[in-house]
XYZ file of N, CA and C in Angstrom:
402
model
N 1.049 -1.116 0.142
C 0.388 -0.372 0.161
C 1.341 1.030 0.249
N 0.419 2.441 -0.019
C 1.153 3.308 -0.444
C 0.846 4.220 0.531
N 1.390 5.808 0.640
C 1.168 6.724 1.630
C -0.430 7.559 1.132
N -0.096 8.160 2.457
C -1.437 8.570 2.092
C -1.893 10.361 2.379
N -2.942 10.773 1.605
C -3.003 12.515 2.353
C -4.616 12.119 3.214
N -4.897 12.687 3.887
C -5.865 12.708 5.186
C -6.417 14.243 4.992
N -8.000 14.153 4.941
C -8.476 15.597 4.308
C -8.499 15.614 6.066
N -9.456 17.283 6.264
C -9.164 17.435 7.742
C -10.034 16.532 8.663
N -11.756 16.124 7.966
C -12.330 15.327 8.816
C -11.643 14.198 9.229
N -10.772 13.583 8.190
C -10.260 11.855 8.300
C -9.182 12.096 8.735
N -8.647 13.141 9.607
C -7.306 12.633 10.046
C -8.225 12.974 11.884
N -8.884 14.150 12.136
C -10.054 13.879 13.196
C -10.471 12.664 13.438
N -10.869 12.115 12.977
C -11.691 10.930 12.931
C -11.044 10.220 13.363
N -9.679 9.873 12.609
C -8.735 8.756 12.615
C -7.923 9.374 13.815
N -7.634 10.197 14.685
C -7.284 10.354 16.245
C -7.757 10.513 17.105
N -9.734 10.902 17.020
C -10.588 10.958 17.963
C -11.910 10.007 17.756
N -11.991 9.720 16.568
C -13.616 8.717 16.965
C -13.254 7.950 15.609
N -12.029 7.097 15.415
C -11.892 5.789 14.041
C -12.987 5.204 13.470
N -14.229 5.224 14.405
C -15.910 4.394 14.059
C -15.850 5.347 13.085
N -15.807 6.518 12.708
C -16.346 7.627 11.550
C -16.799 7.676 10.295
N -15.212 6.913 10.450
C -14.199 6.123 9.499
C -15.207 5.476 8.228
N -14.870 5.399 6.878
C -15.643 4.456 6.203
C -14.877 3.544 6.896
N -15.495 2.042 5.692
C -14.156 0.897 5.980
C -12.573 0.858 4.812
N -13.181 1.431 4.069
C -11.619 1.537 3.049
C -11.165 3.004 3.574
N -11.055 3.941 4.265
C -10.633 4.841 4.613
C -10.130 4.285 5.626
N -10.737 4.015 6.820
C -9.641 3.369 7.302
C -8.362 1.985 6.906
N -8.968 1.185 6.086
C -8.537 0.499 5.116
C -6.822 1.195 5.149
N -7.227 2.114 4.417
C -5.907 2.835 3.538
C -5.047 3.441 4.722
N -5.744 4.219 5.670
C -4.718 4.912 6.840
C -4.342 3.456 7.300
N -4.532 2.745 7.785
C -3.773 1.466 8.076
C -2.821 0.758 7.743
N -3.507 0.842 6.208
C -2.573 0.157 5.595
C -1.069 0.708 5.171
N -1.757 2.086 5.258
C -0.082 3.158 4.868
C 1.014 2.781 6.189
N -0.051 3.515 7.416
C 1.161 2.894 8.687
C 1.403 1.750 9.314
N 0.760 0.588 8.318
C 1.082 -0.233 8.610
C 2.919 -1.111 8.019
N 2.741 -0.530 6.396
C 3.893 -0.974 5.824
C 4.895 0.246 6.127
N 4.832 0.892 7.052
C 6.244 1.946 7.228
C 5.923 3.421 6.187
N 4.497 3.299 5.769
C 4.304 4.846 4.879
C 3.702 5.492 6.073
N 3.306 6.504 5.983
C 2.870 8.016 6.313
C 1.122 8.518 5.592
N 1.115 8.920 6.552
C -0.153 9.719 6.314
C 0.168 10.625 6.441
N -0.134 11.447 5.347
C 0.082 13.149 4.997
C -1.049 14.316 5.272
N -0.450 15.033 5.858
C -1.304 16.337 6.651
C -1.404 17.468 6.504
N -1.792 18.360 5.276
C -1.319 19.586 4.922
C -1.946 20.769 6.307
N -0.775 21.628 5.944
C -0.718 22.764 7.501
C -2.166 23.179 7.628
N -2.862 23.248 6.326
C -3.881 24.391 6.474
C -4.417 23.020 7.334
N -4.989 22.137 7.204
C -5.674 21.112 8.107
C -5.204 21.862 10.261
N -4.274 21.837 10.062
C -4.021 22.008 12.141
C -4.561 23.353 11.563
N -4.582 24.219 10.650
C -4.733 25.644 10.591
C -6.587 25.371 11.436
N -7.696 24.663 10.137
C -9.055 24.410 10.268
C -9.104 23.944 11.419
N -8.160 23.158 12.397
C -8.583 21.891 13.265
C -8.075 23.268 14.671
N -7.188 24.141 14.551
C -6.897 24.903 15.134
C -8.614 25.991 15.736
N -8.840 26.407 14.558
C -9.874 27.582 14.151
C -11.302 26.313 14.652
N -11.064 25.680 14.432
C -12.135 24.677 14.748
C -12.125 24.729 16.485
N -11.416 24.540 16.965
C -11.137 24.091 18.408
C -11.288 25.577 19.022
N -11.101 27.002 18.606
C -11.228 28.280 19.007
C -13.301 28.614 18.380
N -13.510 28.028 18.157
C -15.098 27.859 17.937
C -15.781 26.931 18.892
N -14.826 26.243 19.374
C -15.874 25.287 20.376
C -16.512 24.119 19.707
N -15.844 23.768 18.154
C -16.865 22.770 17.447
C -15.974 21.384 17.464
N -14.393 21.493 18.364
C -13.897 20.607 18.432
C -13.113 20.585 19.816
N -13.320 19.590 20.167
C -11.944 19.644 21.919
C -10.984 19.908 21.272
N -10.594 20.692 22.364
C -8.916 20.585 22.645
C -7.857 19.857 22.101
N -8.117 18.142 22.738
C -8.489 17.330 22.934
C -7.668 16.377 21.172
N -8.381 16.908 20.397
C -8.345 16.548 18.838
C -7.435 17.321 18.795
N -7.191 18.704 18.571
C -5.828 19.055 18.150
C -4.264 18.556 19.096
N -4.817 18.527 20.227
C -3.545 18.083 20.768
C -3.036 16.619 20.421
N -3.976 15.262 20.386
C -3.572 13.988 19.463
C -2.975 14.251 18.487
N -3.517 15.285 17.191
C -2.742 15.259 16.294
C -1.468 15.623 16.318
N -1.386 17.028 16.923
C -0.326 17.573 17.268
C 1.298 16.268 18.128
N -0.201 15.538 18.736
C 1.401 14.765 19.364
C 1.687 13.641 18.239
N 0.892 12.934 17.598
C 1.238 11.695 16.574
C 2.005 12.358 15.414
N 1.915 13.906 14.991
C 2.696 14.608 14.054
C 4.123 14.964 14.946
N 4.761 14.609 15.825
C 5.985 15.673 16.535
C 6.289 14.097 16.741
N 5.481 12.619 16.909
C 6.291 11.414 16.775
C 7.303 11.670 16.052
N 8.148 10.680 17.009
C 9.248 10.224 15.600
C 9.318 9.122 15.062
N 8.058 8.175 14.788
C 7.809 7.383 14.212
C 7.719 7.929 12.615
N 6.747 9.016 12.841
C 6.982 9.548 11.111
C 5.493 9.186 10.805
N 4.645 8.626 11.539
C 3.042 8.207 10.965
C 1.907 9.321 10.816
N 2.074 10.134 10.889
C 1.849 11.640 10.667
C 2.401 12.585 10.356
N 2.609 12.740 8.918
C 3.619 14.461 8.227
C 3.062 15.464 7.852
N 2.980 16.269 8.453
C 2.397 17.449 7.783
C 3.419 18.376 6.796
N 2.467 18.559 5.992
C 2.705 19.285 4.585
C 3.098 20.389 4.445
N 4.000 21.126 4.835
C 3.877 22.588 4.677
C 3.033 23.281 3.079
N 2.071 24.346 3.061
C 1.700 24.842 2.443
C 3.312 25.946 1.700
N 3.441 25.408 0.612
C 4.677 26.107 -0.202
C 4.192 26.540 -1.423
N 5.261 27.448 -1.988
C 5.028 27.936 -3.579
C 4.989 26.970 -4.551
N 5.015 25.659 -4.431
C 4.720 24.678 -5.559
C 3.732 24.162 -5.348
N 2.730 23.914 -3.958
C 1.051 23.484 -4.150
C 0.585 24.783 -3.978
N 0.854 25.914 -3.596
C 0.060 27.213 -4.174
C 0.315 27.042 -5.656
N 1.076 27.015 -6.323
C 0.702 26.624 -7.946
C 0.092 26.139 -8.537
N 0.297 24.587 -7.565
C -0.510 23.021 -7.867
C -1.729 23.993 -7.760
N -2.283 24.392 -7.005
C -4.019 24.858 -6.425
C -4.498 24.961 -7.933
N -3.748 25.565 -8.872
C -4.360 26.403 -10.299
C -4.921 24.707 -11.006
N -4.377 23.440 -11.040
C -4.933 22.864 -10.776
C -6.260 22.180 -10.625
N -6.667 22.481 -9.301
C -8.040 21.696 -8.876
C -8.843 23.359 -9.020
N -9.798 23.186 -9.976
C -10.904 23.618 -10.382
C -11.649 24.257 -9.594
N -11.868 25.789 -9.266
C -12.541 25.916 -8.196
C -14.158 26.087 -8.363
N -14.323 26.049 -9.399
C -16.011 25.590 -10.052
C -16.049 24.304 -9.836
N -15.419 23.079 -8.928
C -15.181 21.808 -8.159
C -15.669 21.393 -7.175
N -14.344 22.371 -6.210
C -14.002 22.712 -5.217
C -13.791 23.871 -4.658
N -14.695 25.408 -3.940
C -15.170 26.235 -4.041
C -13.910 26.394 -2.553
N -14.145 25.863 -1.901
C -13.300 26.075 -0.199
C -11.882 25.707 -0.379
N -11.240 27.056 0.011
C -9.840 27.031 -0.348
C -9.205 26.147 0.698
N -9.248 25.662 1.802
C -8.890 25.125 2.150
C -8.494 23.688 1.859
N -10.168 23.234 1.144
C -10.439 21.685 0.818
C -9.881 21.920 -0.954
N -9.010 22.940 -1.891
C -8.358 23.023 -2.889
C -6.784 22.843 -2.495
N -6.784 23.312 -1.160
C -5.298 23.479 -0.262
C -5.325 21.629 -0.308
N -5.964 21.277 0.306
C -5.844 19.720 0.752
C -5.435 19.167 -0.830
N -6.814 19.522 -1.823
C -6.356 18.544 -2.774
C -5.155 18.725 -3.450
N -4.404 20.003 -3.832
C -3.659 20.083 -4.222
C -1.977 19.507 -3.682
N -2.194 19.025 -2.384
C -0.914 18.689 -1.727
C -1.309 17.048 -2.348
N -2.271 16.532 -2.402
C -2.235 15.430 -2.630
C -1.988 15.021 -4.087
N -2.133 16.327 -5.145
C -2.021 16.084 -6.444
C -0.033 16.777 -6.614
N -0.172 17.056 -5.663
C 1.439 17.843 -5.577
C 2.504 16.181 -5.585
N 1.955 15.568 -4.192
C 2.662 14.523 -3.716
C 2.520 13.257 -4.413
N 1.173 13.237 -5.480
C 0.793 12.194 -6.828
C 0.197 10.993 -5.379
N -0.497 11.815 -4.559
C -0.955 10.432 -3.483
C -2.328 10.373 -3.490
N -2.673 9.521 -3.309
C -4.979 9.327 -2.890
C -4.731 10.404 -1.774
N -5.944 10.725 -1.781
C -6.130 11.702 -0.742
C -7.982 10.680 -0.123
N -7.542 10.533 1.377
C -8.595 10.279 2.078
C -9.595 11.317 2.233
N -10.554 10.654 1.757
C -11.605 11.937 1.852
C -13.148 11.691 1.813
N -14.020 12.181 2.199
C -15.180 11.889 2.719
C -16.560 13.005 1.615
N -15.743 13.892 1.489
C -16.371 15.010 0.463
C -16.439 15.286 -0.377
N -17.575 14.910 -1.008
C -17.661 14.731 -2.826
C -17.762 15.955 -3.643
N -17.021 16.500 -3.275
C -16.688 18.178 -3.687
C -15.354 17.343 -4.489
N -14.305 17.028 -4.060
C -13.334 16.688 -3.988
C -12.968 15.507 -4.132
N -14.373 14.039 -3.758
C -14.437 13.090 -5.123
C -15.194 13.373 -6.804
N -15.242 14.693 -6.991
C -15.720 14.446 -8.035
C -14.175 15.053 -8.654
N -13.293 15.725 -8.170
C -11.998 15.790 -9.215
C -10.949 14.629 -10.128
N -11.413 14.960 -11.003
C -10.560 13.726 -11.879
C -9.209 13.823 -11.879
N -8.532 14.938 -11.345
C -7.120 15.011 -11.349
C -6.346 14.474 -9.981
N -6.802 13.832 -9.212
C -6.794 13.468 -7.924
C -7.016 12.158 -8.235
N -6.510 10.812 -6.748
C -7.544 9.723 -6.769
C -8.092 9.831 -5.014
N -8.961 9.384 -5.264
C -9.716 9.807 -3.724
C -10.074 8.465 -2.957
N -10.190 7.714 -1.559
C -10.307 6.984 -0.840
C -11.343 7.382 -0.094
N -12.633 6.810 -0.058
C -13.198 6.737 0.690
C -14.408 5.741 1.163
């Protein structure tokens, strides 16, 4: 199995409510980590989670769990910074298909890394530019 990129809701559920994941999503995440691969998370995901914690839509524990697994030496969850290359790749994610900027950044991250994106988001799933798993 290959490494994967996780959408925001996917990584939230992975660290806090794994029962919310579909069977395919759970398998993809578990296979990536069990074969020594990583789950990649866009830096915008951490920003989104911070925002949701501030708005009290997510408990602080979710952010702490994500940061803990991101900081772990085993490299299971790897944060991908938003850089110029990903910003330029964003142009390949049609805004009329995926209008939300954080979602476009996450999709562009998957496209740049040439990895499948684990997401439940139907707009992202409609993209032909990337492989999605749910």
